[in-house]
Coordinates of C-alpha atoms in Angstrom, one line a residue:
M1 CA 0.1 0.2 -0.2
I2 CA 1.5 3.3 -1.0
A3 CA 2.2 5.3 2.5
K4 CA 3.1 8.7 0.8
F5 CA 2.5 10.1 -2.9
K6 CA 5.5 11.9 -4.0
D7 CA 5.4 15.9 -4.1
I8 CA 2.1 16.0 -2.1
K9 CA 1.9 17.4 1.2
T10 CA 0.1 15.6 4.1
L11 CA -2.0 17.2 6.6
D12 CA 0.9 17.0 9.3
E13 CA 3.3 19.2 6.9
F14 CA 0.4 21.5 6.2
A15 CA -0.2 22.1 10.1
K16 CA 3.3 23.5 10.4
L17 CA 2.7 26.2 8.3
D18 CA 2.0 29.1 10.3
L19 CA -0.3 31.5 8.4
K20 CA -1.0 34.9 9.5
W21 CA -4.1 37.0 9.6
L22 CA -3.7 39.9 7.4
V23 CA -7.2 41.2 9.3
D24 CA -7.9 39.1 12.3
G25 CA -11.2 37.4 11.6
F26 CA -11.1 38.6 8.2
I27 CA -8.3 37.6 5.7
K28 CA -5.9 34.9 6.1
E29 CA -2.4 34.7 4.3
Q30 CA -2.4 32.4 1.1
T31 CA -6.0 32.5 1.1
I32 CA -9.2 33.2 -1.5
T33 CA -11.7 35.6 -0.6
Q34 CA -14.2 37.2 -2.5
L35 CA -15.9 40.6 -1.4
F36 CA -19.4 41.0 -3.3
G37 CA -21.5 43.9 -2.7
Q38 CA -23.9 46.5 -4.7
S39 CA -22.5 48.4 -7.1
G40 CA -21.2 52.0 -5.8
G41 CA -20.6 50.3 -2.5
G42 CA -17.5 51.3 -1.7
K43 CA -16.0 47.8 -2.2
T44 CA -12.5 50.0 -3.9
T45 CA -12.2 52.2 -0.8
L46 CA -12.5 49.0 1.4
S47 CA -10.2 47.2 -0.3
L48 CA -7.4 49.9 -0.5
A49 CA -7.9 50.7 3.2
L50 CA -6.8 46.6 3.6
A51 CA -4.1 47.2 1.6
K52 CA -2.8 49.8 3.6
Y53 CA -3.9 48.1 7.3
A54 CA -1.9 44.9 6.0
L55 CA 1.3 47.4 5.1
D56 CA 1.2 49.3 7.8
N57 CA 1.1 46.3 10.4
K58 CA 3.6 44.4 8.5
S59 CA 1.5 41.4 7.7
I60 CA 2.0 41.6 4.2
K61 CA 5.0 42.7 1.9
Q62 CA 3.7 43.8 -1.2
V63 CA 0.0 44.6 -3.0
I64 CA -0.7 44.2 -6.3
Y65 CA -3.7 46.1 -7.3
I66 CA -5.0 44.9 -10.7
D67 CA -8.2 47.4 -11.5
C68 CA -10.1 46.4 -14.8
D69 CA -13.2 48.9 -13.9
N70 CA -11.6 52.3 -12.9
S71 CA -9.3 54.5 -14.7
L72 CA -6.8 56.4 -12.4
A73 CA -8.5 59.6 -13.7
S74 CA -11.6 58.6 -12.5
L75 CA -10.1 57.9 -8.8
N76 CA -8.4 61.2 -8.1
D77 CA -11.4 62.2 -5.5
N78 CA -10.2 59.1 -3.6
N79 CA -7.0 60.5 -3.3
V80 CA -5.5 57.4 -5.1
R81 CA -2.6 59.2 -6.3
D82 CA -1.3 60.1 -2.5
F83 CA -1.7 56.6 -1.7
I84 CA 0.5 55.3 -4.5
E85 CA 3.3 57.5 -3.6
K86 CA 3.4 56.9 0.0
Y87 CA 3.5 53.4 -0.7
K88 CA 5.7 53.5 -3.6
N89 CA 7.4 50.0 -4.1
I90 CA 5.4 47.9 -2.1
F91 CA 1.9 49.1 -3.3
Y92 CA 1.4 48.8 -7.4
Y93 CA -1.7 49.8 -8.9
Y94 CA -2.7 49.1 -12.3
P95 CA -5.6 50.8 -13.5
D96 CA -7.3 50.0 -17.1
Y97 CA -5.7 46.6 -16.7
E98 CA -5.6 44.7 -19.8
P99 CA -7.5 41.5 -18.8
S100 CA -5.5 39.2 -21.7
R101 CA -2.4 40.0 -19.8
F102 CA -3.5 38.3 -16.6
E103 CA -2.2 34.6 -17.1
C104 CA 0.9 35.8 -18.5
D105 CA 1.6 38.3 -16.2
F106 CA 0.9 36.0 -12.9
S107 CA 2.3 32.6 -14.5
S108 CA 6.0 33.8 -14.8
C109 CA 6.5 34.0 -10.9
D110 CA 6.5 30.6 -8.8
D111 CA 6.7 32.2 -5.2
F112 CA 4.3 34.8 -4.1
T113 CA 4.8 34.5 -0.2
G114 CA 4.0 38.0 1.1
V115 CA 2.0 39.5 -1.7
L116 CA -1.6 40.4 -1.5
L117 CA -3.2 40.6 -5.0
I118 CA -6.5 43.0 -5.3
I119 CA -8.9 42.6 -8.3
D120 CA -11.4 45.0 -8.9
G121 CA -13.6 44.3 -11.9
T122 CA -13.4 40.4 -11.8
I123 CA -16.1 39.9 -14.3
N124 CA -13.5 41.2 -17.1
L125 CA -11.1 38.3 -16.5
I126 CA -13.4 35.5 -16.7
D127 CA -13.3 34.7 -20.6
G128 CA -14.7 38.4 -21.8
G129 CA -17.3 38.6 -19.0
K130 CA -19.0 35.2 -19.2
I131 CA -19.4 35.5 -15.5
N132 CA -22.3 32.8 -15.7
S133 CA -20.6 30.4 -17.7
D134 CA -19.8 27.2 -15.5
E135 CA -16.9 26.5 -17.6
S136 CA -15.1 30.1 -18.0
A137 CA -15.9 30.3 -14.1
I138 CA -13.8 26.9 -13.4
K139 CA -11.2 28.2 -15.5
F140 CA -10.7 31.1 -13.7
M141 CA -10.8 30.1 -10.3
R142 CA -8.5 27.0 -11.3
F143 CA -6.0 29.4 -12.1
I144 CA -6.6 31.5 -8.9
K145 CA -6.1 28.7 -6.8
E146 CA -3.0 27.6 -8.9
L147 CA -1.4 31.2 -7.4
R148 CA -2.8 30.4 -4.0
A149 CA -0.5 27.4 -4.3
K150 CA 2.2 29.5 -4.7
R151 CA 1.4 31.2 -1.4
L152 CA -0.1 34.2 -3.0
T153 CA -3.0 35.9 -1.2
I154 CA -6.0 36.9 -3.2
I155 CA -9.3 39.1 -3.0
F156 CA -11.5 39.5 -5.8
Q157 CA -14.4 41.9 -6.1
N158 CA -17.8 41.2 -7.5
H159 CA -21.3 42.6 -7.3
T160 CA -24.3 41.1 -5.7
A161 CA -26.6 38.9 -7.5
K162 CA -30.2 40.2 -9.0
H163 CA -31.9 37.3 -7.9
D164 CA -30.1 36.8 -4.6
K165 CA -28.8 39.5 -2.5
S166 CA -27.2 37.0 -0.1
S167 CA -25.1 35.5 -3.3
S168 CA -22.2 37.0 -5.8
K169 CA -23.0 37.7 -9.3
G170 CA -22.4 35.0 -11.8
N171 CA -21.5 31.3 -11.6
N172 CA -21.8 29.8 -7.8
Q173 CA -18.3 28.0 -8.5
L174 CA -16.7 31.6 -7.9
E175 CA -18.1 31.1 -4.4
N176 CA -17.5 27.2 -4.5
Y177 CA -13.7 27.7 -5.2
S178 CA -13.0 30.5 -2.9
D179 CA -11.9 29.8 0.7
E180 CA -14.7 32.3 2.1
N181 CA -17.2 35.1 0.5
F182 CA -18.0 38.0 2.3
K183 CA -21.1 40.3 1.5
T184 CA -20.2 43.6 2.2
E185 CA -22.7 46.5 2.7
R186 CA -22.0 50.2 3.8
I187 CA -23.9 52.6 5.8
S188 CA -21.7 55.7 5.8
S189 CA -18.3 55.0 6.8
T190 CA -19.3 51.9 8.4
Y191 CA -18.7 48.4 6.5
T192 CA -20.5 45.3 7.6
L193 CA -19.4 42.1 6.2
T194 CA -21.0 38.8 6.3
P195 CA -19.2 35.7 5.8
K196 CA -21.0 33.0 3.9
K197 CA -18.9 29.7 4.4
Y198 CA -17.3 30.0 7.8
R199 CA -14.8 27.5 6.3
I200 CA -11.7 29.3 8.1
P201 CA -11.7 29.1 12.1
N202 CA -12.6 32.1 13.8
I203 CA -14.2 33.8 10.6
S204 CA -16.7 36.1 11.9
P205 CA -19.3 38.9 11.1
L206 CA -17.3 42.4 11.3
K207 CA -18.0 45.9 11.6
I208 CA -15.3 48.0 9.9
E209 CA -15.0 52.2 9.9
V210 CA -13.3 53.5 7.4
D211 CA -11.6 57.5 6.9
K212 CA -12.0 57.4 3.1
E213 CA -10.2 60.1 2.7
N214 CA -6.9 58.4 3.6
F215 CA -8.0 55.0 3.2
E216 CA -7.5 54.5 6.9
I217 CA -9.5 51.6 9.2
K218 CA -10.4 53.7 12.3
S219 CA -11.6 50.2 14.0
I220 CA -12.3 46.8 13.2
C221 CA -14.8 44.8 15.8
R222 CA -16.9 41.4 15.6
F223 CA -20.7 42.9 15.0
S224 CA -23.8 40.9 15.0
E225 CA -26.6 43.7 15.1
L226 CA -26.9 44.6 11.3
F227 CA -26.6 40.5 10.3
N228 CA -30.0 39.7 11.8
L229 CA -32.1 42.5 10.3
S230 CA -34.8 42.2 7.3
D231 CA -34.1 44.4 4.3
E232 CA -36.6 46.9 5.3
E233 CA -34.8 47.9 8.8
K234 CA -31.2 47.8 7.0
M235 CA -32.4 50.5 4.5
S236 CA -34.5 52.1 7.5
I237 CA -30.9 52.4 9.0
K238 CA -29.1 53.4 6.0
L239 CA -31.4 56.4 5.0
C240 CA -31.4 57.4 8.5
V241 CA -27.8 57.5 9.1
E242 CA -27.1 59.4 5.2
I243 CA -30.0 61.9 6.6
L244 CA -28.0 62.8 9.8
E245 CA -24.6 63.1 7.9
Q246 CA -26.5 66.3 6.4
D247 CA -27.4 67.8 9.5
E248 CA -24.6 68.3 12.1
S249 CA -26.6 69.7 15.1
G250 CA -29.0 66.4 15.0
L251 CA -32.4 66.1 14.2
N252 CA -35.2 65.2 16.6
Q253 CA -38.0 62.4 16.0
K254 CA -40.3 64.8 14.1
E255 CA -37.6 66.0 11.6
L256 CA -36.1 63.0 11.1
T257 CA -39.1 61.0 10.5
A258 CA -40.4 63.5 7.8
K259 CA -36.9 63.5 5.7
L260 CA -37.1 60.0 6.0
Y261 CA -40.4 59.5 4.6
K262 CA -39.9 62.1 2.1
I263 CA -37.2 59.9 1.0
K264 CA -39.3 56.7 0.6
D265 CA -42.2 58.5 -1.2
E266 CA -39.7 59.8 -3.7
T267 CA -37.8 56.4 -4.2
H268 CA -40.4 53.8 -3.2
F269 CA -37.7 52.2 -0.8
E270 CA -39.4 50.1 1.5
I271 CA -38.6 50.5 5.3
V272 CA -40.4 49.9 8.2
G273 CA -43.0 51.7 9.6
R274 CA -43.1 54.6 12.0
N275 CA -43.9 52.6 15.4
K276 CA -41.2 50.5 15.0
L277 CA -38.8 52.8 13.2
W278 CA -38.0 54.3 17.3
S279 CA -37.2 50.7 18.9
L280 CA -34.8 49.9 15.8
L281 CA -32.8 53.0 16.1
K282 CA -32.4 52.3 19.6
K283 CA -30.7 49.3 19.1
F284 CA -27.7 51.4 17.5
E285 CA -27.6 54.3 19.9
N286 CA -24.0 54.8 20.6
K287 CA -22.8 52.5 17.8
L288 CA -23.9 54.6 14.5
F289 CA -25.2 57.8 16.2
S290 CA -26.4 59.4 19.8
I291 CA -29.9 59.7 21.0
K292 CA -29.9 62.5 23.5
T293 CA -32.7 64.4 25.4
G294 CA -34.2 67.2 24.2
E295 CA -35.3 70.5 25.4
K296 CA -38.9 69.7 25.2
P297 CA -41.1 67.0 27.0
N298 CA -40.1 63.7 25.4
E299 CA -38.1 65.1 22.8
K300 CA -35.1 62.7 21.5
I301 CA -32.3 64.1 19.5
Y302 CA -30.6 61.9 17.0
K303 CA -26.9 62.7 16.0
L304 CA -23.8 61.3 14.5

């Protein structure tokens, strides 16, 4: 009976590997992680903040960011040029990346130890955008797995599926081949990340605060409140935070309600009823905003 196959690591040998967390409870080195969320949901800002965090904490030596969606000119408002200059020689950003180069560029290296690859606009790398094709998705993910075997850590971005908001867009092989898939949602500067697989030990739902002006991660904590809400409750919280961002002095219940339901009437977003709204907002007191007693009887002031 064969005791050991040639050139194949056993479980004991894998156990000796000391793989570090790039971000505790979120990204571990030499893994494949998919971040998916709504278009315009801040995935690029979050990815740049994760890159900065990993470099500053020296949990990674180098970041390669290939962007098949955005040109550098379109990202000027995000201060990407300053970011690139500050991390010159350890952060390499490639806007307008040509998808046909991908396999050739990354096949030439045999050891990516200490390197993080971030892919923005993943759909463009999958056989000309055939993201729903089983064959095309498997081909792409098999190559990604080959890169992981060369000790590369990979984060790739995707959009949320139209038919299922809890899943990523395209063929399900993108999720199957990934070590973890995080649904990302943003309320103001707060990102919530919900894992789907929990395949990696100590993976957990997270809340990450990001300063988008300089891509600084201000806080990371395990978070459960937002993950147990209905879509109507999440939309209500999101809109309330966006309303409060426009008024530094804060708003009382009547003012906040008037602005919230005006948006509802204009956009037809589904939100909770008035009676449920106040108990919902109370859950996030001192987490997303403060609630203070006003000057009038029973008046509450909501303020970021």
